[in-house]
Short mmCIF file of C-alpha atoms and ligand atoms in Angstrom, two decimals:
data_model
loop_
_atom_site.label_atom_id
_atom_site.label_comp_id
_atom_site.label_asym_id
_atom_site.label_seq_id
_atom_site.Cartn_x
_atom_site.Cartn_y
_atom_site.Cartn_z
CA MET A 1 83.81 84.74 112.00
CA THR A 2 87.09 83.35 110.69
CA ARG A 3 88.82 84.23 107.48
CA PRO A 4 91.05 81.80 105.64
CA ASN A 5 94.64 82.38 106.64
CA ARG A 6 96.56 82.77 103.40
CA LEU A 7 99.89 82.14 105.09
CA HIS A 8 98.79 78.67 106.18
CA PRO A 9 97.39 76.52 103.38
CA PRO A 10 94.68 74.01 104.25
CA LEU A 11 95.82 70.86 106.03
CA LYS A 12 95.28 68.71 102.91
CA THR A 13 97.59 70.93 100.85
CA ARG A 14 100.21 70.99 103.58
CA PHE A 15 100.12 67.18 103.76
CA ALA A 16 100.53 66.91 99.97
CA LEU A 17 103.51 69.27 100.16
CA LEU A 18 105.03 67.21 102.96
CA VAL A 19 104.68 64.00 100.89
CA ALA A 20 106.24 65.69 97.85
CA CYS A 21 109.17 66.95 99.95
CA ALA A 22 109.72 63.52 101.46
CA ALA A 23 109.73 61.93 98.00
CA ALA A 24 112.23 64.50 96.75
CA ALA A 25 114.44 63.89 99.79
CA VAL A 26 114.42 60.13 99.17
CA LEU A 27 115.31 60.66 95.49
CA LEU A 28 118.14 63.03 96.36
CA ALA A 29 119.48 60.70 99.04
CA HIS A 30 119.40 57.87 96.52
CA CYS A 31 121.25 59.88 93.87
CA GLU A 32 123.87 60.83 96.41
CA GLY A 33 124.30 57.24 97.44
CA GLY A 34 122.90 57.75 100.91
CA GLY A 35 119.62 55.94 100.29
CA ALA A 36 118.60 52.42 99.50
CA PRO A 37 121.27 50.33 97.79
CA VAL A 38 120.98 50.04 94.00
CA PHE A 39 121.39 46.27 94.10
CA VAL A 40 119.55 43.87 96.36
CA GLN A 41 120.67 40.27 96.63
CA GLU A 42 117.72 38.33 95.27
CA PRO A 43 116.94 35.01 96.96
CA LEU A 44 117.24 31.85 94.90
CA PRO A 45 113.84 31.10 93.32
CA TYR A 46 114.25 27.39 94.35
CA PRO A 47 116.01 25.51 97.16
CA GLN A 48 119.82 25.36 97.01
CA ASP A 49 119.79 21.62 96.26
CA ALA A 50 116.92 21.75 93.73
CA LEU A 51 119.14 21.73 90.63
CA ALA A 52 121.09 18.60 91.65
CA PRO A 53 122.49 16.45 90.17
CA TYR A 54 123.08 18.89 87.28
CA ILE A 55 124.30 21.70 89.55
CA SER A 56 125.13 20.62 93.10
CA ALA A 57 123.93 22.28 96.31
CA GLU A 58 127.57 23.07 97.13
CA THR A 59 128.07 24.91 93.82
CA MET A 60 124.87 26.86 94.44
CA ARG A 61 125.90 27.67 98.02
CA LEU A 62 129.19 29.15 96.84
CA HIS A 63 127.81 30.69 93.66
CA HIS A 64 124.76 32.39 95.14
CA GLY A 65 125.89 32.84 98.73
CA ILE A 66 129.50 33.93 98.16
CA HIS A 67 130.20 35.03 94.57
CA TYR A 68 126.87 36.72 93.78
CA ALA A 69 126.62 38.18 97.30
CA GLY A 70 130.13 39.61 96.89
CA TYR A 71 129.27 41.32 93.62
CA VAL A 72 126.14 42.88 95.13
CA GLU A 73 128.03 44.15 98.17
CA LYS A 74 130.91 45.60 96.10
CA ALA A 75 128.60 47.12 93.48
CA ASN A 76 126.63 48.93 96.18
CA ARG A 77 129.81 50.14 97.89
CA LEU A 78 131.26 51.45 94.60
CA ALA A 79 127.93 53.03 93.57
CA LYS A 80 127.86 55.24 96.66
CA GLY A 81 128.19 58.88 95.68
CA VAL A 82 127.87 58.14 91.96
CA ARG A 83 125.41 60.49 90.28
CA ILE A 84 123.59 59.08 87.29
CA ALA A 85 120.43 59.84 85.38
CA GLY A 86 117.92 57.22 86.51
CA SER A 87 117.94 54.97 89.51
CA ALA A 88 117.62 51.45 88.08
CA PRO A 89 120.54 49.00 88.19
CA GLU A 90 120.47 49.01 84.37
CA ASP A 91 120.96 52.81 84.33
CA LEU A 92 124.03 52.43 86.53
CA ILE A 93 125.48 49.68 84.33
CA ARG A 94 124.95 51.70 81.12
CA ALA A 95 126.42 54.82 82.75
CA ALA A 96 129.54 52.96 83.92
CA ALA A 97 130.06 50.99 80.67
CA GLY A 98 133.14 52.10 78.76
CA GLU A 99 134.19 54.61 81.44
CA PRO A 100 137.81 53.83 82.32
CA GLY A 101 137.41 55.33 85.79
CA ARG A 102 134.33 53.22 86.49
CA ARG A 103 135.74 49.81 85.53
CA ALA A 104 135.36 48.23 88.99
CA LEU A 105 131.84 49.63 89.35
CA PHE A 106 130.86 48.32 85.91
CA ASN A 107 132.31 44.87 86.61
CA ASN A 108 130.60 44.42 89.96
CA ALA A 109 127.31 46.02 88.90
CA SER A 110 127.13 43.90 85.75
CA GLN A 111 127.99 40.76 87.68
CA ALA A 112 125.28 41.54 90.25
CA TRP A 113 122.74 42.00 87.44
CA ASN A 114 123.93 39.01 85.38
CA HIS A 115 123.78 36.63 88.35
CA ALA A 116 120.28 37.67 89.46
CA PHE A 117 119.16 37.10 85.86
CA PHE A 118 121.02 33.78 85.48
CA PHE A 119 119.52 32.19 88.60
CA LYS A 120 116.04 33.05 87.30
CA CYS A 121 116.83 31.37 83.97
CA LEU A 122 117.07 28.01 85.76
CA LYS A 123 114.57 25.75 87.47
CA PRO A 124 114.37 22.12 88.56
CA LYS A 125 112.85 19.88 85.86
CA GLY A 126 113.46 22.54 83.23
CA GLY A 127 115.32 22.32 79.95
CA GLY A 128 114.35 20.56 76.77
CA ALA A 129 112.78 22.56 73.97
CA PRO A 130 110.46 25.56 74.45
CA GLU A 131 106.98 25.69 72.98
CA GLY A 132 104.68 28.37 71.61
CA PRO A 133 105.78 31.81 70.37
CA LEU A 134 109.33 31.44 71.77
CA ALA A 135 109.83 28.21 69.80
CA GLU A 136 108.57 29.98 66.67
CA ARG A 137 111.00 32.86 67.22
CA ILE A 138 113.91 30.45 67.74
CA ASN A 139 112.98 28.58 64.56
CA ALA A 140 112.67 31.84 62.62
CA SER A 141 116.11 33.05 63.80
CA PHE A 142 118.12 29.81 63.80
CA GLY A 143 116.21 27.45 61.50
CA SER A 144 115.47 24.93 64.25
CA PHE A 145 115.87 24.38 67.98
CA ALA A 146 118.74 21.95 67.27
CA ARG A 147 120.60 24.66 65.37
CA PHE A 148 120.03 27.16 68.19
CA LYS A 149 121.38 24.61 70.66
CA ASN A 150 124.49 23.99 68.55
CA ALA A 151 125.10 27.74 68.25
CA PHE A 152 124.74 28.16 72.02
CA LEU A 153 127.07 25.23 72.81
CA SER A 154 129.64 26.43 70.27
CA ALA A 155 129.60 29.93 71.74
CA ALA A 156 130.27 28.45 75.19
CA GLU A 157 133.01 26.16 73.94
CA ASP A 158 134.75 28.77 71.76
CA HIS A 159 134.76 31.50 74.40
CA PHE A 160 138.20 32.01 75.91
CA GLY A 161 138.27 32.65 79.65
CA SER A 162 135.49 33.75 81.98
CA GLY A 163 132.22 35.09 80.72
CA TRP A 164 128.63 34.44 79.80
CA VAL A 165 126.66 32.90 76.95
CA TRP A 166 123.40 34.58 76.05
CA LEU A 167 120.33 34.34 73.91
CA VAL A 168 119.42 37.95 73.24
CA GLN A 169 116.80 39.82 71.30
CA ASP A 170 118.06 42.29 68.71
CA GLY A 171 114.93 43.85 67.27
CA GLU A 172 112.87 41.02 65.79
CA LYS A 173 115.80 38.63 65.66
CA LEU A 174 117.13 36.31 68.37
CA VAL A 175 120.91 36.01 68.54
CA VAL A 176 123.41 33.88 70.48
CA MET A 177 126.40 35.76 71.86
CA ALA A 178 129.15 35.38 74.42
CA THR A 179 130.42 38.21 76.60
CA ALA A 180 133.79 38.35 78.35
CA ASP A 181 134.19 38.58 82.12
CA ALA A 182 131.41 40.78 83.52
CA ASP A 183 130.19 42.23 80.24
CA THR A 184 126.45 42.16 79.68
CA PRO A 185 124.15 42.61 76.65
CA ILE A 186 122.31 45.44 78.36
CA ALA A 187 125.47 47.56 78.02
CA HIS A 188 125.16 47.02 74.25
CA GLY A 189 121.48 47.85 73.83
CA LEU A 190 120.41 44.21 73.53
CA ALA A 191 117.67 42.53 75.54
CA PRO A 192 118.83 39.34 77.33
CA LEU A 193 116.46 36.38 77.18
CA LEU A 194 118.67 33.59 78.55
CA ALA A 195 122.05 33.62 80.32
CA VAL A 196 124.41 30.79 81.21
CA ASP A 197 127.35 31.63 83.45
CA ILE A 198 130.56 30.10 82.07
CA TRP A 199 132.91 31.35 84.77
CA GLU A 200 134.71 28.35 86.28
CA HIS A 201 133.05 28.98 89.66
CA ALA A 202 129.74 28.10 87.98
CA TYR A 203 130.68 24.54 87.09
CA TYR A 204 134.14 23.45 88.23
CA LEU A 205 133.07 21.51 91.35
CA ASP A 206 130.57 19.49 89.31
CA TYR A 207 132.17 19.26 85.84
CA GLN A 208 135.84 20.23 86.35
CA ASN A 209 137.11 21.34 82.93
CA ARG A 210 134.13 19.96 80.97
CA ARG A 211 132.45 23.29 80.27
CA ALA A 212 130.51 22.03 77.24
CA ASP A 213 129.01 19.17 79.31
CA TYR A 214 127.86 21.70 81.91
CA VAL A 215 126.23 23.99 79.34
CA ARG A 216 124.57 21.04 77.59
CA SER A 217 123.29 19.81 80.93
CA VAL A 218 121.80 23.22 81.69
CA LEU A 219 120.07 23.36 78.28
CA ASP A 220 118.76 19.80 78.59
CA ASN A 221 117.64 19.86 82.22
CA LEU A 222 117.47 23.30 83.84
CA VAL A 223 116.43 26.17 81.54
CA ASN A 224 113.26 27.87 82.68
CA TRP A 225 111.77 28.50 79.23
CA ASP A 226 108.73 30.24 80.71
CA PHE A 227 111.03 32.86 82.23
CA VAL A 228 112.95 33.17 78.95
CA ALA A 229 109.73 33.63 76.96
CA GLY A 230 108.64 36.29 79.46
CA GLN A 231 111.69 38.41 78.59
CA ILE A 232 110.71 38.86 74.93
CA GLN A 233 109.97 42.47 74.20
CA GLU A 234 107.26 43.03 71.64
CA THR A 235 108.68 45.44 69.12
CA GLN A 236 105.62 45.61 66.85
CA LYS A 237 103.43 48.37 68.22
CA SER A 238 100.62 47.86 65.73
CA GLY A 239 99.60 45.85 62.70
CA GLY A 240 100.66 42.54 64.29
CA ALA A 241 98.47 39.73 65.47
CA PRO A 242 96.30 40.69 68.46
MN1 MN B 301 128.97 33.32 88.47
#
């Protein structure tokens, strides 16, 4: 006759403990920078030449394969050993924002995030005007799609130096904004819906100094409005339409 051995829990319990320990070890390793990298270079969601003639294959090769890849690599290198609450790229960006000692980390982490987002905002045979709820939101915030487009183009044209132009959600309202260099709306508590990169590396081979032509071309021919619409965060928890 055997009695249960209290010093050795049943196999099932021991297995559960083992899984829990492994999970804790992975989490700790991640927090200490010894685990999986925070940023992963996302593949282009279309072939490199798919956006031509509006954005050439050569621009995409350099932009995705060199610039974006560089930001991802540097962000991961600088993030090693950094302890933050949370493990998402967005947590790292928010933690580094405004910290003088974390400037390089913020710049590279934001650029890694911004680029992954930007490439998803584009698609071949995109552009034109959105339809459905997104179109209604744009009309409600700007008066019309034409006025939104003018605001977006003006923001791109008026911005001095490198940066980004965004359509963001601020509560119920949609807003156009530009950010300088690597700065990103997620560091300011705003939800990005659409990004257009206005660093010279994004357009100079194809448009030289004609930044406004490049941005107009993106709006007219390349914006993936389905992706943009998918970024809208429903703020009304109840009482709204089903
Ligand atoms: Mn870029």
